[in-house]
Short mmCIF file of C-alpha atoms and ligand atoms in Angstrom, two decimals:
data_model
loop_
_atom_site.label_atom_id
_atom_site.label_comp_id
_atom_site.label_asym_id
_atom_site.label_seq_id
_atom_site.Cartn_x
_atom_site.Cartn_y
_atom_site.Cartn_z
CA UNK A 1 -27.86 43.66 8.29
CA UNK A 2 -27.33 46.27 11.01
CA UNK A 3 -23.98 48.43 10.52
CA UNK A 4 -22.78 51.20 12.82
CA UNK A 5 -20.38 52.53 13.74
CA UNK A 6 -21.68 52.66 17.19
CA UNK A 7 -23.85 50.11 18.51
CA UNK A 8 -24.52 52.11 21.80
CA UNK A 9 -26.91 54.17 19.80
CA UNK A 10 -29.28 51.87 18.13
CA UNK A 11 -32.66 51.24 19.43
CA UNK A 12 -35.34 48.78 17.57
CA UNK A 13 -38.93 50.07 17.69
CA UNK A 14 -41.26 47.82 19.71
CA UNK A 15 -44.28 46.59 18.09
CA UNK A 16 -48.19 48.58 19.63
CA UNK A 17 -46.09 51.38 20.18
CA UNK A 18 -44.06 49.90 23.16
CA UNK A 19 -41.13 52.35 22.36
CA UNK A 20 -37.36 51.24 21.94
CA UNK A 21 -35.28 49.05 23.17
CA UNK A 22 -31.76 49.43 23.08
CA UNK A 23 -29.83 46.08 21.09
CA UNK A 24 -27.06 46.78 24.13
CA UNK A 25 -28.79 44.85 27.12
CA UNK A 26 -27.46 44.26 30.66
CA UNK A 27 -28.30 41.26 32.32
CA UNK A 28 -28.82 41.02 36.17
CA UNK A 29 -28.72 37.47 36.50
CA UNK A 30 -25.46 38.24 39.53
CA UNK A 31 -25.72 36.01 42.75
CA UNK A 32 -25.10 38.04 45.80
CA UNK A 33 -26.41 41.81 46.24
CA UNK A 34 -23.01 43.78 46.86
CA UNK A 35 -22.20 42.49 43.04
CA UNK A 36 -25.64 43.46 42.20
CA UNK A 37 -25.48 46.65 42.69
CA UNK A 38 -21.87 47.08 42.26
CA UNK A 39 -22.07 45.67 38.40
CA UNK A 40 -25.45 47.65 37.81
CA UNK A 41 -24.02 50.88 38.56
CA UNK A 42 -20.45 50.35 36.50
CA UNK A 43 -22.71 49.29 33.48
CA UNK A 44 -25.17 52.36 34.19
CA UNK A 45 -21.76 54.70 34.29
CA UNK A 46 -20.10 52.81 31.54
CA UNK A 47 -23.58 53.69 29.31
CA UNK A 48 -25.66 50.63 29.34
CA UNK A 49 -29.22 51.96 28.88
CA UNK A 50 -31.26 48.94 29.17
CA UNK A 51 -31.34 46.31 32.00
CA UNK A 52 -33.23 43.12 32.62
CA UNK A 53 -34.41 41.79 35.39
CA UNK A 54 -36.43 38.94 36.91
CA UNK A 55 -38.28 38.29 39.77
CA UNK A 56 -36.16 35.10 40.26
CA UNK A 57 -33.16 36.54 39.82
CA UNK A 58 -33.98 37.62 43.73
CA UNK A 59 -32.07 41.52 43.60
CA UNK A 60 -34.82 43.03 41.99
CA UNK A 61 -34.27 45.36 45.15
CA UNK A 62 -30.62 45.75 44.76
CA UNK A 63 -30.77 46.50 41.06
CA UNK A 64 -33.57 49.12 41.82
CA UNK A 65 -30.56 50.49 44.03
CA UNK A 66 -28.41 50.69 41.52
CA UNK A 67 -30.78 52.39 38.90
CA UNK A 68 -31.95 54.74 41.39
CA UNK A 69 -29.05 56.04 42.11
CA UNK A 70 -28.17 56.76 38.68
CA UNK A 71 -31.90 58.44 37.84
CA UNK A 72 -30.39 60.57 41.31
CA UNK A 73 -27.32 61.49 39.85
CA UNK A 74 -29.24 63.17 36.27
CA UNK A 75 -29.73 60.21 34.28
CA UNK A 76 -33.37 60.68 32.95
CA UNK A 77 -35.79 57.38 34.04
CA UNK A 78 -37.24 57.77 30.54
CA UNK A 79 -33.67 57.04 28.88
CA UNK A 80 -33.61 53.63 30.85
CA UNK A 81 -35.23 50.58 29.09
CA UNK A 82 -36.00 48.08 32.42
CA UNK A 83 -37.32 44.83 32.24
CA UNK A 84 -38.67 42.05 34.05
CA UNK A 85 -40.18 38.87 34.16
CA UNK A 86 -43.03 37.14 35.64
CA UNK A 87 -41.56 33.73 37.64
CA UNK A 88 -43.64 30.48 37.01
CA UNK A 89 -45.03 30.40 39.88
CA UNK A 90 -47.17 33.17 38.81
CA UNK A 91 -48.96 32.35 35.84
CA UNK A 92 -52.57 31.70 37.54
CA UNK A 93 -54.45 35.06 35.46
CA UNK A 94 -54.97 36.79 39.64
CA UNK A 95 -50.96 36.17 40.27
CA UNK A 96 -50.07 38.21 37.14
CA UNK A 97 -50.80 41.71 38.70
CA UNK A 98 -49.90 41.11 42.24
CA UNK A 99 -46.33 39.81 41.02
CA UNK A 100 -46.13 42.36 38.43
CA UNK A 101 -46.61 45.20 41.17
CA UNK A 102 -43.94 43.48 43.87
CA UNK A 103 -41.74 43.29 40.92
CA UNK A 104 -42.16 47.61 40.80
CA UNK A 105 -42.39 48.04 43.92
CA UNK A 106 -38.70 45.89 44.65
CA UNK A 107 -37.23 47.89 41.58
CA UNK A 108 -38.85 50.83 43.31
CA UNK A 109 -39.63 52.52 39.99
CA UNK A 110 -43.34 53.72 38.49
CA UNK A 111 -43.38 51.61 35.59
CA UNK A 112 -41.79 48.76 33.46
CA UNK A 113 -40.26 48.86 29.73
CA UNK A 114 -41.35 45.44 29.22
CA UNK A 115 -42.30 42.74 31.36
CA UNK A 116 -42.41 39.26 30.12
CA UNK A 117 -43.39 35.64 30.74
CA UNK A 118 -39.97 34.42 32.11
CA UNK A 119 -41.21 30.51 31.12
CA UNK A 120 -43.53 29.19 29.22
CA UNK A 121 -43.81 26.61 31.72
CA UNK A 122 -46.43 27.00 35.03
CA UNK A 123 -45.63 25.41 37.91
CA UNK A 124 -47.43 25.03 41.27
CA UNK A 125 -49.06 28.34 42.24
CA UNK A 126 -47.30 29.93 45.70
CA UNK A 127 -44.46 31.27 47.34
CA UNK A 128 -42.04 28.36 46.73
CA UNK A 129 -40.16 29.77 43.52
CA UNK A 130 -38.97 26.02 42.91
CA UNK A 131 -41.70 23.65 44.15
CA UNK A 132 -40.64 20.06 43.91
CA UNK A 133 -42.31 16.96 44.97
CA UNK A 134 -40.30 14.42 47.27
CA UNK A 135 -38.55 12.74 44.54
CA UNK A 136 -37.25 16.36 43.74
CA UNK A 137 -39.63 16.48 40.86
CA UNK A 138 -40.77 19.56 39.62
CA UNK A 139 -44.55 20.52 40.31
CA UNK A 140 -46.32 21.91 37.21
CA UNK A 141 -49.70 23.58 37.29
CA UNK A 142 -51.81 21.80 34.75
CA UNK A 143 -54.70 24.48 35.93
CA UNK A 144 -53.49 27.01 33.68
CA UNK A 145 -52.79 27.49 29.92
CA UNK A 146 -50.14 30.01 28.70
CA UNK A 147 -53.18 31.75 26.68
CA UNK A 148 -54.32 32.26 29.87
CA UNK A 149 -51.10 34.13 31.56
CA UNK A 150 -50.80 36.13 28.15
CA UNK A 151 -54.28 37.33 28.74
CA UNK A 152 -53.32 38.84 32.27
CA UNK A 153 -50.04 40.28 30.62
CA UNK A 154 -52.02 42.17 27.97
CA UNK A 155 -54.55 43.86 30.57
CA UNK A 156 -51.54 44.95 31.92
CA UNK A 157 -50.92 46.96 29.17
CA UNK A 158 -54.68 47.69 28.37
CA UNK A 159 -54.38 49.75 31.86
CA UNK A 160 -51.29 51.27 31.17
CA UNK A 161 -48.93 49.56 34.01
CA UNK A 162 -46.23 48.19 31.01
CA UNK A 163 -45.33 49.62 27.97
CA UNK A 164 -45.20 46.14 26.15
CA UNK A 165 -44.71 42.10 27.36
CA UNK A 166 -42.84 39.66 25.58
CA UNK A 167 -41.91 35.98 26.07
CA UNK A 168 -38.91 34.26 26.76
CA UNK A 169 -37.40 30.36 26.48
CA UNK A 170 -40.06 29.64 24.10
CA UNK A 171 -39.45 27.81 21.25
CA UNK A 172 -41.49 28.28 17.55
CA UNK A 173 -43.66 25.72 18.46
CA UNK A 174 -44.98 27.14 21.26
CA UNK A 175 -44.92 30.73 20.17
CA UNK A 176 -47.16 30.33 17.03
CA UNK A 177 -50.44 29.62 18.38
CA UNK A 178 -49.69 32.03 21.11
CA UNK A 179 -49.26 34.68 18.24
CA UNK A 180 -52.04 33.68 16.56
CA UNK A 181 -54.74 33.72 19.87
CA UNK A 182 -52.60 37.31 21.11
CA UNK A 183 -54.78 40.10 21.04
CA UNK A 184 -51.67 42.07 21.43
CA UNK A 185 -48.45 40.39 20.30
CA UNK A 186 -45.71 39.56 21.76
CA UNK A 187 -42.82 42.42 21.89
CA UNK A 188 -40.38 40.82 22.43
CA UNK A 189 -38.82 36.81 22.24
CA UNK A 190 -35.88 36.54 25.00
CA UNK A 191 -33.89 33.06 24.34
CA UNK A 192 -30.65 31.99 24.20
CA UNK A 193 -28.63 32.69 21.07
CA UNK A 194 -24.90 33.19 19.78
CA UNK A 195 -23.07 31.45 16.75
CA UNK A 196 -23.58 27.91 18.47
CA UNK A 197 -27.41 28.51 18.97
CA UNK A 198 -28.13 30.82 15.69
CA UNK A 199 -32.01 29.89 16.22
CA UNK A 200 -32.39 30.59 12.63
CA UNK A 201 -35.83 29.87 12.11
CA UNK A 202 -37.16 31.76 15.16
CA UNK A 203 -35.35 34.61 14.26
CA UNK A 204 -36.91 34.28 10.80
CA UNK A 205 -39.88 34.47 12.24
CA UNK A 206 -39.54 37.25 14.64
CA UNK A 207 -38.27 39.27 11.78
CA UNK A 208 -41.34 38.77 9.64
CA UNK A 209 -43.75 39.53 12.55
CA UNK A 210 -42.45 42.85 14.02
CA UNK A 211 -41.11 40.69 16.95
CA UNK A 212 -37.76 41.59 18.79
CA UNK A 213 -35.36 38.88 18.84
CA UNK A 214 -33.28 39.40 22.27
CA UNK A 215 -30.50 37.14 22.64
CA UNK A 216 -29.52 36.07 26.45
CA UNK A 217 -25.67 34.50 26.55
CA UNK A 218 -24.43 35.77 23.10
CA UNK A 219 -21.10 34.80 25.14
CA UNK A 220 -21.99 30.91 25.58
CA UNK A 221 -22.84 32.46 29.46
CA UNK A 222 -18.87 32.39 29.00
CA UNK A 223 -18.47 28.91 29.43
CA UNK A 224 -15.40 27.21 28.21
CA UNK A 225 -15.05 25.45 25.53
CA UNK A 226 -17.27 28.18 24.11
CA UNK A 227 -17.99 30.80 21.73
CA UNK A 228 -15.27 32.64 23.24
CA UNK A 229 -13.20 30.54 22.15
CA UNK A 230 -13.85 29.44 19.25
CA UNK A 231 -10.79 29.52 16.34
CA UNK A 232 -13.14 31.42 14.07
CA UNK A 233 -13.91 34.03 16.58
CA UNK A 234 -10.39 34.37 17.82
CA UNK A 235 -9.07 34.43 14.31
CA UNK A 236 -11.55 37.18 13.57
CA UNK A 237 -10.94 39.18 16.65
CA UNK A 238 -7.02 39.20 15.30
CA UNK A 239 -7.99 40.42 12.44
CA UNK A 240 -10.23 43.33 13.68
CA UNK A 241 -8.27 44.17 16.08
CA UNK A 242 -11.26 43.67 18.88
CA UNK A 243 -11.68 40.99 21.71
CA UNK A 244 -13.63 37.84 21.45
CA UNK A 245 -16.53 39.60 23.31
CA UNK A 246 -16.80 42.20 21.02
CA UNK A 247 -16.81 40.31 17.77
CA UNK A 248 -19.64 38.25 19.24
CA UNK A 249 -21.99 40.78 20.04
CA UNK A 250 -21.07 42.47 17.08
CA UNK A 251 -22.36 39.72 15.27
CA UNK A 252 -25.47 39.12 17.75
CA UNK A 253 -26.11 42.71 16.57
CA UNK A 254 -25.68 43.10 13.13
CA UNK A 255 -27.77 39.39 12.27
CA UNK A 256 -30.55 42.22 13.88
CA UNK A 257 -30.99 40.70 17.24
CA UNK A 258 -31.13 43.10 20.70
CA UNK A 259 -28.54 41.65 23.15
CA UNK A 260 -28.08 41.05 26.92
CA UNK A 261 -24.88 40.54 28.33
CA UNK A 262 -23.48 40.32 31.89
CA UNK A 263 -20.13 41.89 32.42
CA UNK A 264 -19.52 41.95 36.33
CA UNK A 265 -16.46 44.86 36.16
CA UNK A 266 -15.97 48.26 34.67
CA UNK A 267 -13.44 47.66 32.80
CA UNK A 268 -15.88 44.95 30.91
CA UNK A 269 -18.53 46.69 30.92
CA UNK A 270 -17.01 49.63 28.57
CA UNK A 271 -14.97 46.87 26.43
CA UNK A 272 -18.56 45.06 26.33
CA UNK A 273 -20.28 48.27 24.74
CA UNK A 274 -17.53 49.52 22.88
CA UNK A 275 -18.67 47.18 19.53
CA UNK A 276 -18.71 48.60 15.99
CA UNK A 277 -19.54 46.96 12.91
CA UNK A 278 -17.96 43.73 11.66
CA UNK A 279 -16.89 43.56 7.87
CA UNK A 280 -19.20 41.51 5.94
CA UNK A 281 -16.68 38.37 5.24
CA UNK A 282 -15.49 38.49 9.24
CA UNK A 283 -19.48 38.17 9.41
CA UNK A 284 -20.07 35.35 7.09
CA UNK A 285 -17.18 33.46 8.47
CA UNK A 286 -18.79 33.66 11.84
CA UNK A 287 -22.41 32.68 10.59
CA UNK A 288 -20.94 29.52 8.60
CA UNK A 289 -19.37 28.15 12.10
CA UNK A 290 -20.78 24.30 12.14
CA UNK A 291 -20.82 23.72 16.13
CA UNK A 292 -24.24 23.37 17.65
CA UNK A 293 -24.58 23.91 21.38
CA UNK A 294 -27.20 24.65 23.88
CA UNK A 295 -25.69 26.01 27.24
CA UNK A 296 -29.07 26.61 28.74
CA UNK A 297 -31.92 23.74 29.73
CA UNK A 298 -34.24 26.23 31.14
CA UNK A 299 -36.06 25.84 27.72
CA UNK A 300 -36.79 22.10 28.55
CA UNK A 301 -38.22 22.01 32.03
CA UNK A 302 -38.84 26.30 32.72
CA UNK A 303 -36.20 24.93 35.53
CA UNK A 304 -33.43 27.55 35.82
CA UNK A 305 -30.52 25.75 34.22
CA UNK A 306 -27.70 27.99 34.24
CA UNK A 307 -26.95 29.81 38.02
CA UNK A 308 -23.37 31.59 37.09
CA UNK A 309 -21.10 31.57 40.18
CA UNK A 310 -20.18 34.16 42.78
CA UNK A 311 -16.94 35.31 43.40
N1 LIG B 401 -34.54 34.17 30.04
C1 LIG B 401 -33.74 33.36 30.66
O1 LIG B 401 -34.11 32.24 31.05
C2 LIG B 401 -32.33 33.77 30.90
C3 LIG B 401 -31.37 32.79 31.21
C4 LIG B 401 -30.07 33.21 31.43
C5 LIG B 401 -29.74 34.57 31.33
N2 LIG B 401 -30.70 35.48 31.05
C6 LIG B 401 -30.39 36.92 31.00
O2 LIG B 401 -29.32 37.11 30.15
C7 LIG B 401 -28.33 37.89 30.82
C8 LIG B 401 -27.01 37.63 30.20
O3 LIG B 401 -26.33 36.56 30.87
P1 LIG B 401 -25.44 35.59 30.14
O4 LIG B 401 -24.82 34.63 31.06
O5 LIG B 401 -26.31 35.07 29.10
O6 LIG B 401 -24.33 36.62 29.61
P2 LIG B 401 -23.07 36.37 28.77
O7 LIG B 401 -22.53 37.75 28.57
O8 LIG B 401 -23.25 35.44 27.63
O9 LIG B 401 -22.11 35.58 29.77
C9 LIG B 401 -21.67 36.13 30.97
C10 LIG B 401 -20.33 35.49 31.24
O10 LIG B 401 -19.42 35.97 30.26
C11 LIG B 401 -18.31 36.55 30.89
N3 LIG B 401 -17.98 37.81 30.19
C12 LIG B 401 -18.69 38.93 30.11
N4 LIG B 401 -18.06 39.85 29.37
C13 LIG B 401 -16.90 39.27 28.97
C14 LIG B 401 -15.83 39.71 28.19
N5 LIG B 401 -15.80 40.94 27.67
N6 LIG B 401 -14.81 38.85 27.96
C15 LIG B 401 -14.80 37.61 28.50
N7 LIG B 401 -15.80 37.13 29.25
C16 LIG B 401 -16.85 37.96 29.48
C17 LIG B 401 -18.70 36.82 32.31
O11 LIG B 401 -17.57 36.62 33.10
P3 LIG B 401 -17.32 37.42 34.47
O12 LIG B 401 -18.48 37.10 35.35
O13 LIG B 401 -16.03 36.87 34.94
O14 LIG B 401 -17.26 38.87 34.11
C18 LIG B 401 -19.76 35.78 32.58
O15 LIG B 401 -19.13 34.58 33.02
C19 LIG B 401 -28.50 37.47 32.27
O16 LIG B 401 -27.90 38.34 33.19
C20 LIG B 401 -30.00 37.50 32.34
O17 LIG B 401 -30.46 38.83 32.44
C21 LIG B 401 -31.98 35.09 30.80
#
């Protein structure tokens, strides 16, 4: 178990010497570009040190903004852990590079952190991010295998253009014979997780194999009823004297999992990063909650199934 007395701090080493990443992750997935680069830049200010992105997310640009700005104003590019991921419309092995360099050249920076394989589902090759057929059916591409995408992502790293790949909404079924066919293995596992998803087994197995666990809405994507609030969680947050938020991914954190979160003000940005240490019963009384929820069906279809809403 992780303990700290400030989470800001702690990096995990990457597996094939990919570096660190920061457990405190900011998420970009914010509809409309004014927010975009407004709630980049607080969470740059406020100290957030690594940010992920996606190609689908569509303010790849706007994010790039943001960071650039802050590289401007003195904050070194090499203290900034960025991220992003390659859409599934991509995954034909001559899509990976092209959409890997639009990717840089929207973020307008010289190289990627991490870049990983947003889906583990392909679907139709082209510029349609969401191809459908006329029943509104989604249009997979049976012409490519994931072994195939992941062996595209690794030259990527052969040649020096990322410092490590990952995967993300894959499930243990899926991820085991990639691991086992990887030349280079996966970095880094990006799925949802938080005390109603604990993905126990995955993380398990992510643990034994030098694989970063990151957790994407360790707030329920702060959907109500939630994890936020939860009685146990409340109860706990009483008791420590911190928000729900913070007891949450204070847990996320000290179960060894990286993080991303998406606070879209200042003010939550700081109270998002300003997590210490939970005591141990606080953090067996979380891990013993009973509820089981899944907020996210991307992991069903590769279909985005959470959009959060602008304001
Ligand atoms: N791989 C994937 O398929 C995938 C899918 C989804 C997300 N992601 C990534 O994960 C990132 C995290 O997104 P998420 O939705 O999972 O984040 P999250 O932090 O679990 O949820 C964000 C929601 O929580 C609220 N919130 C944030 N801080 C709060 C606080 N201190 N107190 C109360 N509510 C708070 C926000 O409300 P306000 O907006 O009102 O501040 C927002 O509605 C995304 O941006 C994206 O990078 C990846």
């Amino acid at each position: 178990m992780i303990e700290s007395s400030d989470f800001r701090t702690v990096r995990i080493p990457l597996n094939h010497g990919g570096g660190h990443i920061p457990v405190l992750g900011f998420g970009t997935l914010i509809p409309g570009a004014a927010a975009t680069i407004s709630a980049t830049r607080d969470a740059l200010e406020a100290g957030f040190r690594h940010f992920d992105c996606a190609e689908r997310y569509r303010n790849e640009k706007e994010v790039g903004e943001a960071l650039r700005a802050g590289f401007k104003a003195g904050i070194a590019r090499e203290d900034v852990f960025v991220t992003t991921k390659l859409w599934n419309t991509n995954h034909r092995p001559e899509r990976v590079e092209p959409a890997f360099k639009a990717s840089l050249e929207r973020l307008g920076i010289e190289y990627l952190d991490l870049y990983l394989i947003h889906t583990p589902f392909a679907f139709q090759p082209g510029d349609e991010q969401d191809p459908r057929d006329r029943n509104g059916n989604v249009l997979y591409d049976s012409g490519v295998t994931l072994l195939d995408t992941w062996r595209a992502m690794e030259s990527l790293v052969d040649r020096g253009k990322c410092r490590a790949i990952g995967l993300s909404d894959i499930g243990l079924d899926t991820l085991l014979p990639l691991y086992e066919s990887a030349r280079i293995k996966p970095a880094v596992v990006q799925v949802e997780s938080h005390p109603y998803l604990p993905e126990t087994e995955l993380l398990a197995f992510c643990k034994a194999k030098d694989i970063v666990f990151l957790a994407f809405a360790p707030l329920g994507h702060g959907i109500t009823p939630g994890p936020l609030e939860d009685p146990v969680v409340s109860a706990v947050a009483a008791r420590v004297g911190k928000t729900p938020a913070q007891v949450l991914l204070a847990w996320a954190v000290q179960r060894g999992t990286a993080l991303l979160t998406t606070p879209r003000t200042a003010a939550r940005a700081r109270e998002n990063l300003n997590i210490s240490a939970l005591p141990e019963d606080a953090f067996d009384e979380i891990d013993r909650i009973q509820t089981r929820q899944r907020f996210n069906a991307v992991v069903t279809t590769g279909s985005p199934g959470f959009i959060p809403q602008g304001r």
